[in-house]
Amino acid sequence: MNQPVLERSAMDEAVRGSLEAVYRRALDIRAGQVADYIPELARVEPEGFGIAVATTEGRLWTFGDAEAAFTVQSVSKCVSFCLALELLGRDRVFEAVGVEPSGDAFNAIVFDPHTQRPFNPMVNAGAITIAGLLREALGESAEATLLDRFSRAAGRPLGISDPVYVSERDTGHRNRAIAHLLLNVGALKAPVEPALDLYFRQCSILVNAIDLARIGATLANIGRNPLSGDYVFDLAAVRDTLAVMFTCGMYDYSGHWALDVGIPAKSGVGGGILGVVNRQLGICTYSPRLDPKGNSIRGLEVFRRLADDFGLHAFECTNYGSSFMKGMI
Ligand code: DON
């Protein structure tokens, strides 16, 4: 016998109840440390905790500090990569950066030994290379173009935290070292400062959990913002971006993430994790206490639970995969 179909509002409530239970359970987790290698990040409120889930139909559920502002940090890497693919094309981008998981920390000073290029665009070396490509192609308008894509995907104008940007710029010696090594292997062109500056600025974009969930829903909706109807990202670029987020988005935790959660995702040391359920959801958790790999501890727990409770894993036996063609016939 068929299961009775829940009314839309009853389903909203059922989903809200299940999400809220996940939120409440994770509230008790106090482990981890806020990032302090960027002095300004050490000042964030460690207790902050928010969840936002946005659907490709425009629905939204929020819990806790879903409107608290934080810097996007490495979550920006998926948007800049997507933009570079669209503007420069696959060949140019993959000539400069690979797509293999590195198995190393996000700030590792290591390149693929076979190609002498960064392993992938989700680690710092790869993201700085992507920033260099965007800067080269767009000149001084690169930052405005990137911010515009972020804003259109989120559905509201976003800006940059100047204190975090200045803090990153003035203390980012390791990233500066990486940039000079990229220059040495030919992945970046001289001078490296404009590329680094774009990278520091993109990491300092201020968002809240709702923004990132909506950006995730735009990616899940193959590049079209579900609320505004705006075509924000190129279709083919979204496919490549989600693939690289799936394999490399959680740094040296990416393998475990694929096993336990099984959706494309990207984390940032500001405490955000963005997850994308293809054709269905954008999910963001915000909690700035991190594990030693730089991933939010509460965020990891929430995503594991959501994957189990809602069957989100790409290879979950109840997951029928894309419903795209079903909508067309
Ligand atoms: O490059 C950095 O150090 C930061 N601006 C971004 C790093 C980051 O978010 C890595 N994430 N886990």
Coordinates of C-alpha atoms and ligand atoms in Angstrom, one line a residue:
M1 CA 0.0 0.0 0.0
N2 CA 1.2 3.5 -0.8
Q3 CA 2.3 5.7 2.1
P4 CA -0.1 8.6 2.7
V5 CA 1.2 11.8 1.2
L6 CA 1.7 14.5 3.8
E7 CA 0.2 17.9 3.2
R8 CA 2.9 20.4 2.3
S9 CA 2.6 22.3 5.6
A10 CA 2.5 19.0 7.6
M11 CA 5.7 17.9 5.7
D12 CA 7.3 21.3 6.5
E13 CA 6.6 20.7 10.2
A14 CA 7.8 17.1 10.1
V15 CA 11.1 18.2 8.4
R16 CA 11.4 21.1 10.9
G17 CA 11.0 18.7 13.9
S18 CA 13.7 16.3 12.6
L19 CA 16.1 19.1 11.8
E20 CA 15.5 20.7 15.2
A21 CA 16.3 17.4 17.0
V22 CA 19.6 17.3 15.1
Y23 CA 20.4 20.9 16.1
R24 CA 19.6 20.3 19.8
R25 CA 21.7 17.2 20.0
A26 CA 24.7 19.0 18.5
L27 CA 24.3 22.0 20.8
D28 CA 25.9 20.0 23.6
I29 CA 29.2 19.5 21.7
R30 CA 31.8 21.8 23.1
A31 CA 35.0 20.2 21.6
G32 CA 37.4 22.1 19.3
Q33 CA 39.1 25.4 19.0
V34 CA 38.3 28.5 17.0
A35 CA 40.9 29.3 14.3
D36 CA 43.5 31.7 15.8
Y37 CA 46.2 31.6 13.2
I38 CA 44.5 34.7 11.6
P39 CA 44.3 37.0 14.7
E40 CA 40.9 38.5 13.8
L41 CA 39.3 35.0 13.6
A42 CA 40.4 34.3 17.2
R43 CA 37.9 37.0 18.3
V44 CA 34.7 35.2 17.1
E45 CA 32.1 33.9 19.6
P46 CA 33.0 30.2 20.0
E47 CA 29.4 29.3 21.1
G48 CA 27.8 30.5 17.9
F49 CA 25.8 27.7 16.2
G50 CA 23.4 28.0 13.3
I51 CA 21.9 25.7 10.7
A52 CA 20.1 26.7 7.5
V53 CA 18.6 24.3 4.9
A54 CA 17.3 25.7 1.6
T55 CA 15.5 23.7 -1.1
T56 CA 15.6 24.2 -4.8
E57 CA 11.9 25.0 -4.5
G58 CA 12.7 28.0 -2.4
R59 CA 11.8 26.7 1.1
L60 CA 14.0 27.4 4.0
W61 CA 14.4 26.1 7.5
T62 CA 16.7 27.8 10.0
F63 CA 17.9 27.0 13.6
G64 CA 20.0 28.9 16.1
D65 CA 22.4 31.6 14.9
A66 CA 21.5 31.2 11.2
E67 CA 21.7 35.0 10.7
A68 CA 25.1 35.5 12.5
A69 CA 27.7 36.9 10.2
F70 CA 31.0 35.0 9.7
T71 CA 33.7 35.0 7.0
V72 CA 33.3 32.5 4.3
Q73 CA 37.0 31.6 4.2
S74 CA 37.7 28.4 2.2
V75 CA 34.0 27.9 1.3
S76 CA 34.8 30.7 -1.3
K77 CA 37.0 28.3 -3.2
C78 CA 34.1 26.5 -4.8
V79 CA 32.6 29.7 -6.1
S80 CA 35.9 31.1 -7.5
F81 CA 36.6 27.7 -9.1
C82 CA 33.2 27.7 -10.7
L83 CA 33.6 31.2 -12.0
A84 CA 37.1 30.4 -13.4
L85 CA 35.7 27.4 -15.3
E86 CA 33.0 29.5 -16.9
L87 CA 35.2 32.5 -17.8
L88 CA 38.4 30.7 -18.8
G89 CA 37.2 27.2 -19.8
R90 CA 38.2 23.8 -18.6
D91 CA 41.5 23.5 -20.6
R92 CA 43.0 26.7 -19.2
V93 CA 41.9 26.0 -15.6
F94 CA 43.1 22.3 -15.6
E95 CA 46.4 23.3 -17.2
A96 CA 47.0 25.4 -14.0
V97 CA 45.5 23.2 -11.3
G98 CA 44.7 19.5 -10.9
V99 CA 41.6 17.7 -9.5
E100 CA 43.2 15.0 -7.3
P101 CA 42.6 14.9 -3.5
S102 CA 45.9 15.8 -1.9
G103 CA 45.4 13.9 1.4
D104 CA 47.3 16.8 2.9
A105 CA 46.3 19.8 5.1
F106 CA 44.6 22.7 3.4
N107 CA 47.7 24.9 3.8
A108 CA 50.3 22.3 2.8
I109 CA 53.3 23.4 0.8
V110 CA 53.2 20.6 -1.6
F111 CA 52.4 20.2 -5.3
D112 CA 51.5 17.2 -7.4
P113 CA 55.0 15.6 -8.1
H114 CA 53.9 14.6 -11.7
T115 CA 52.6 17.9 -12.9
Q116 CA 54.2 20.4 -10.5
R117 CA 50.8 22.0 -10.1
P118 CA 48.5 22.3 -7.1
F119 CA 46.6 19.1 -6.4
N120 CA 43.2 20.7 -6.6
P121 CA 41.4 24.1 -6.3
M122 CA 40.0 23.4 -2.8
V123 CA 43.4 23.6 -1.1
N124 CA 45.1 27.0 -0.6
A125 CA 47.7 26.4 -3.4
G126 CA 45.0 25.6 -5.9
A127 CA 42.7 28.5 -4.8
I128 CA 45.5 31.0 -5.0
T129 CA 46.2 29.7 -8.5
I130 CA 42.5 30.2 -9.4
A131 CA 42.6 33.7 -7.9
G132 CA 45.6 34.4 -10.2
L133 CA 43.7 33.2 -13.2
L134 CA 40.7 35.4 -12.3
R135 CA 42.9 38.4 -11.6
E136 CA 44.7 37.9 -15.0
A137 CA 41.4 37.6 -16.9
L138 CA 39.4 40.3 -15.2
G139 CA 42.0 42.7 -13.8
E140 CA 40.9 45.0 -11.0
S141 CA 37.2 44.1 -11.6
A142 CA 37.9 40.5 -10.4
E143 CA 36.9 41.1 -6.8
A144 CA 33.6 42.9 -7.9
T145 CA 32.8 40.1 -10.3
L146 CA 33.4 37.4 -7.7
L147 CA 31.4 39.3 -5.1
D148 CA 28.6 39.8 -7.6
R149 CA 28.3 36.0 -8.2
F150 CA 28.3 35.4 -4.5
S151 CA 25.6 37.9 -4.0
R152 CA 23.4 36.7 -6.8
A153 CA 23.7 33.1 -5.6
A154 CA 22.8 34.1 -2.1
G155 CA 20.1 36.5 -3.2
R156 CA 21.3 39.6 -1.4
P157 CA 24.2 42.0 -1.7
L158 CA 27.3 40.7 0.3
G159 CA 30.3 42.6 1.4
I160 CA 33.8 42.0 2.8
S161 CA 35.0 42.2 6.4
D162 CA 37.8 44.7 6.4
P163 CA 39.3 43.7 9.7
V164 CA 39.5 40.0 8.7
Y165 CA 40.9 41.0 5.3
V166 CA 43.6 43.2 6.8
S167 CA 44.4 40.5 9.4
E168 CA 44.8 37.8 6.7
R169 CA 46.8 40.1 4.4
D170 CA 49.2 41.1 7.2
T171 CA 49.8 37.7 8.6
G172 CA 49.4 35.4 5.6
H173 CA 53.0 34.6 5.3
R174 CA 52.5 30.9 4.6
N175 CA 50.1 31.8 1.7
R176 CA 52.6 34.3 0.4
A177 CA 55.3 31.5 0.5
I178 CA 52.9 29.2 -1.5
A179 CA 52.3 32.0 -4.0
H180 CA 56.0 32.4 -4.6
L181 CA 56.4 28.7 -5.1
L182 CA 53.5 28.8 -7.6
L183 CA 55.4 31.5 -9.4
N184 CA 58.5 29.3 -9.4
V185 CA 56.6 26.4 -11.1
G186 CA 54.8 28.7 -13.5
A187 CA 51.3 28.3 -12.1
L188 CA 51.2 32.0 -11.2
K189 CA 52.5 35.0 -13.0
A190 CA 54.4 37.9 -11.5
P191 CA 53.6 39.9 -9.6
V192 CA 51.9 37.5 -7.1
E193 CA 50.4 40.2 -4.8
P194 CA 47.2 40.9 -6.9
A195 CA 46.4 37.1 -6.8
L196 CA 47.0 36.9 -3.1
D197 CA 45.0 40.1 -2.5
L198 CA 42.0 38.6 -4.3
Y199 CA 42.4 35.4 -2.4
F200 CA 42.5 37.2 1.0
R201 CA 39.5 39.3 0.0
Q202 CA 37.4 36.4 -1.2
C203 CA 38.1 34.6 2.1
S204 CA 36.9 37.7 4.0
I205 CA 33.4 37.8 2.4
L206 CA 30.8 38.1 5.2
V207 CA 28.0 35.6 5.0
N208 CA 25.5 34.0 7.3
A209 CA 24.2 30.4 7.3
I210 CA 21.2 31.4 5.2
D211 CA 23.4 32.9 2.5
L212 CA 25.5 29.8 2.2
A213 CA 22.5 27.5 2.2
R214 CA 21.0 29.6 -0.6
I215 CA 24.3 29.5 -2.5
G216 CA 24.2 25.7 -2.1
A217 CA 20.6 25.6 -3.3
T218 CA 21.7 27.6 -6.4
L219 CA 24.4 25.0 -7.1
A220 CA 22.0 22.2 -6.4
N221 CA 19.6 23.9 -8.9
I222 CA 22.3 23.6 -11.6
G223 CA 23.3 27.2 -11.3
R224 CA 19.9 29.0 -11.1
N225 CA 18.9 30.8 -7.9
P226 CA 15.6 29.1 -6.9
L227 CA 14.1 32.3 -5.5
S228 CA 15.1 35.0 -8.0
G229 CA 15.3 32.7 -11.1
D230 CA 18.6 34.3 -11.9
Y231 CA 21.0 32.1 -13.9
V232 CA 24.1 32.6 -11.7
F233 CA 26.5 29.8 -12.6
D234 CA 27.3 28.1 -15.8
L235 CA 25.7 24.6 -16.1
A236 CA 28.8 22.7 -17.0
A237 CA 30.9 24.6 -14.5
V238 CA 28.5 23.6 -11.7
R239 CA 28.9 19.9 -12.6
D240 CA 32.7 20.1 -12.4
T241 CA 32.6 22.2 -9.2
L242 CA 30.3 19.7 -7.4
A243 CA 32.5 16.8 -8.5
V244 CA 35.6 18.5 -7.1
M245 CA 33.8 19.5 -3.9
F246 CA 32.8 15.8 -3.5
T247 CA 36.3 14.5 -3.8
C248 CA 38.4 17.3 -2.3
G249 CA 36.1 19.8 -0.4
M250 CA 36.8 18.6 3.1
Y251 CA 40.6 18.5 2.8
D252 CA 42.3 15.5 4.4
Y253 CA 38.9 14.4 5.7
S254 CA 37.4 14.2 2.2
G255 CA 37.5 10.4 2.1
H256 CA 35.7 9.9 5.4
W257 CA 33.3 12.6 4.4
A258 CA 32.4 10.8 1.2
L259 CA 31.9 7.6 3.2
D260 CA 29.8 9.0 6.0
V261 CA 28.0 12.0 4.4
G262 CA 28.3 11.4 0.7
I263 CA 27.4 14.9 -0.7
P264 CA 29.6 17.6 -2.3
A265 CA 30.7 20.0 0.4
K266 CA 33.2 22.7 1.3
S267 CA 34.4 23.8 4.8
G268 CA 36.0 27.0 5.9
V269 CA 38.0 27.9 9.0
G270 CA 35.4 30.6 9.8
G271 CA 33.2 27.7 11.0
G272 CA 31.0 27.3 8.0
I273 CA 30.3 24.0 6.1
L274 CA 28.3 24.2 2.8
G275 CA 26.8 21.0 1.6
V276 CA 24.9 20.4 -1.7
V277 CA 22.3 17.7 -2.3
N278 CA 22.1 17.6 -6.1
R279 CA 18.8 19.0 -7.4
Q280 CA 17.4 19.3 -3.9
L281 CA 19.2 21.2 -1.1
G282 CA 21.8 23.6 0.0
I283 CA 22.7 23.1 3.6
C284 CA 24.9 25.2 5.8
T285 CA 26.1 24.7 9.3
Y286 CA 27.9 27.4 11.2
S287 CA 29.9 26.7 14.4
P288 CA 33.4 28.0 14.7
R289 CA 35.0 25.4 16.9
L290 CA 37.2 23.3 14.6
D291 CA 39.0 20.0 14.7
P292 CA 42.7 19.8 13.9
K293 CA 42.0 19.5 10.2
G294 CA 40.1 22.8 10.1
N295 CA 36.5 21.4 9.9
S296 CA 33.7 22.6 12.3
I297 CA 33.1 19.8 14.8
R298 CA 29.4 20.5 15.3
G299 CA 29.1 20.9 11.6
L300 CA 30.5 17.5 10.9
E301 CA 28.2 15.9 13.4
V302 CA 25.1 17.7 12.0
F303 CA 25.9 16.6 8.5
R304 CA 26.5 13.0 9.5
R305 CA 23.1 12.9 11.3
L306 CA 21.3 14.7 8.4
A307 CA 22.8 12.2 5.9
D308 CA 21.5 9.3 8.1
D309 CA 18.1 10.8 9.0
F310 CA 17.2 12.1 5.6
G311 CA 19.1 9.6 3.4
L312 CA 21.1 12.3 1.7
H313 CA 24.2 10.2 0.8
A314 CA 24.6 10.0 -3.0
F315 CA 24.8 6.2 -2.9
E316 CA 22.1 5.7 -0.2
C317 CA 20.0 2.7 -1.3
T318 CA 16.9 4.8 -1.1
N319 CA 18.3 7.6 -3.3
Y320 CA 17.0 7.3 -6.8
G321 CA 19.5 9.9 -8.1
S322 CA 18.6 12.7 -10.4
S323 CA 15.0 13.6 -11.0
F324 CA 15.9 15.9 -13.8
M325 CA 14.6 13.8 -16.7
K326 CA 11.4 12.9 -14.7
G327 CA 10.6 16.6 -14.7
M328 CA 11.0 16.8 -18.5
I329 CA 8.9 13.8 -19.6
Ligands
DON1 O1 44.2 30.6 3.6 C1 43.7 30.7 4.7 O2 44.4 30.4 5.6 C2 42.3 31.1 5.0 N1 42.0 32.4 4.5 C3 41.3 30.2 4.5 C4 41.6 28.8 4.9 C5 40.4 27.9 5.2 O3 39.3 28.3 5.4 C6 40.7 26.5 5.2 N2 39.7 25.8 5.7 N3 39.4 24.9 6.3

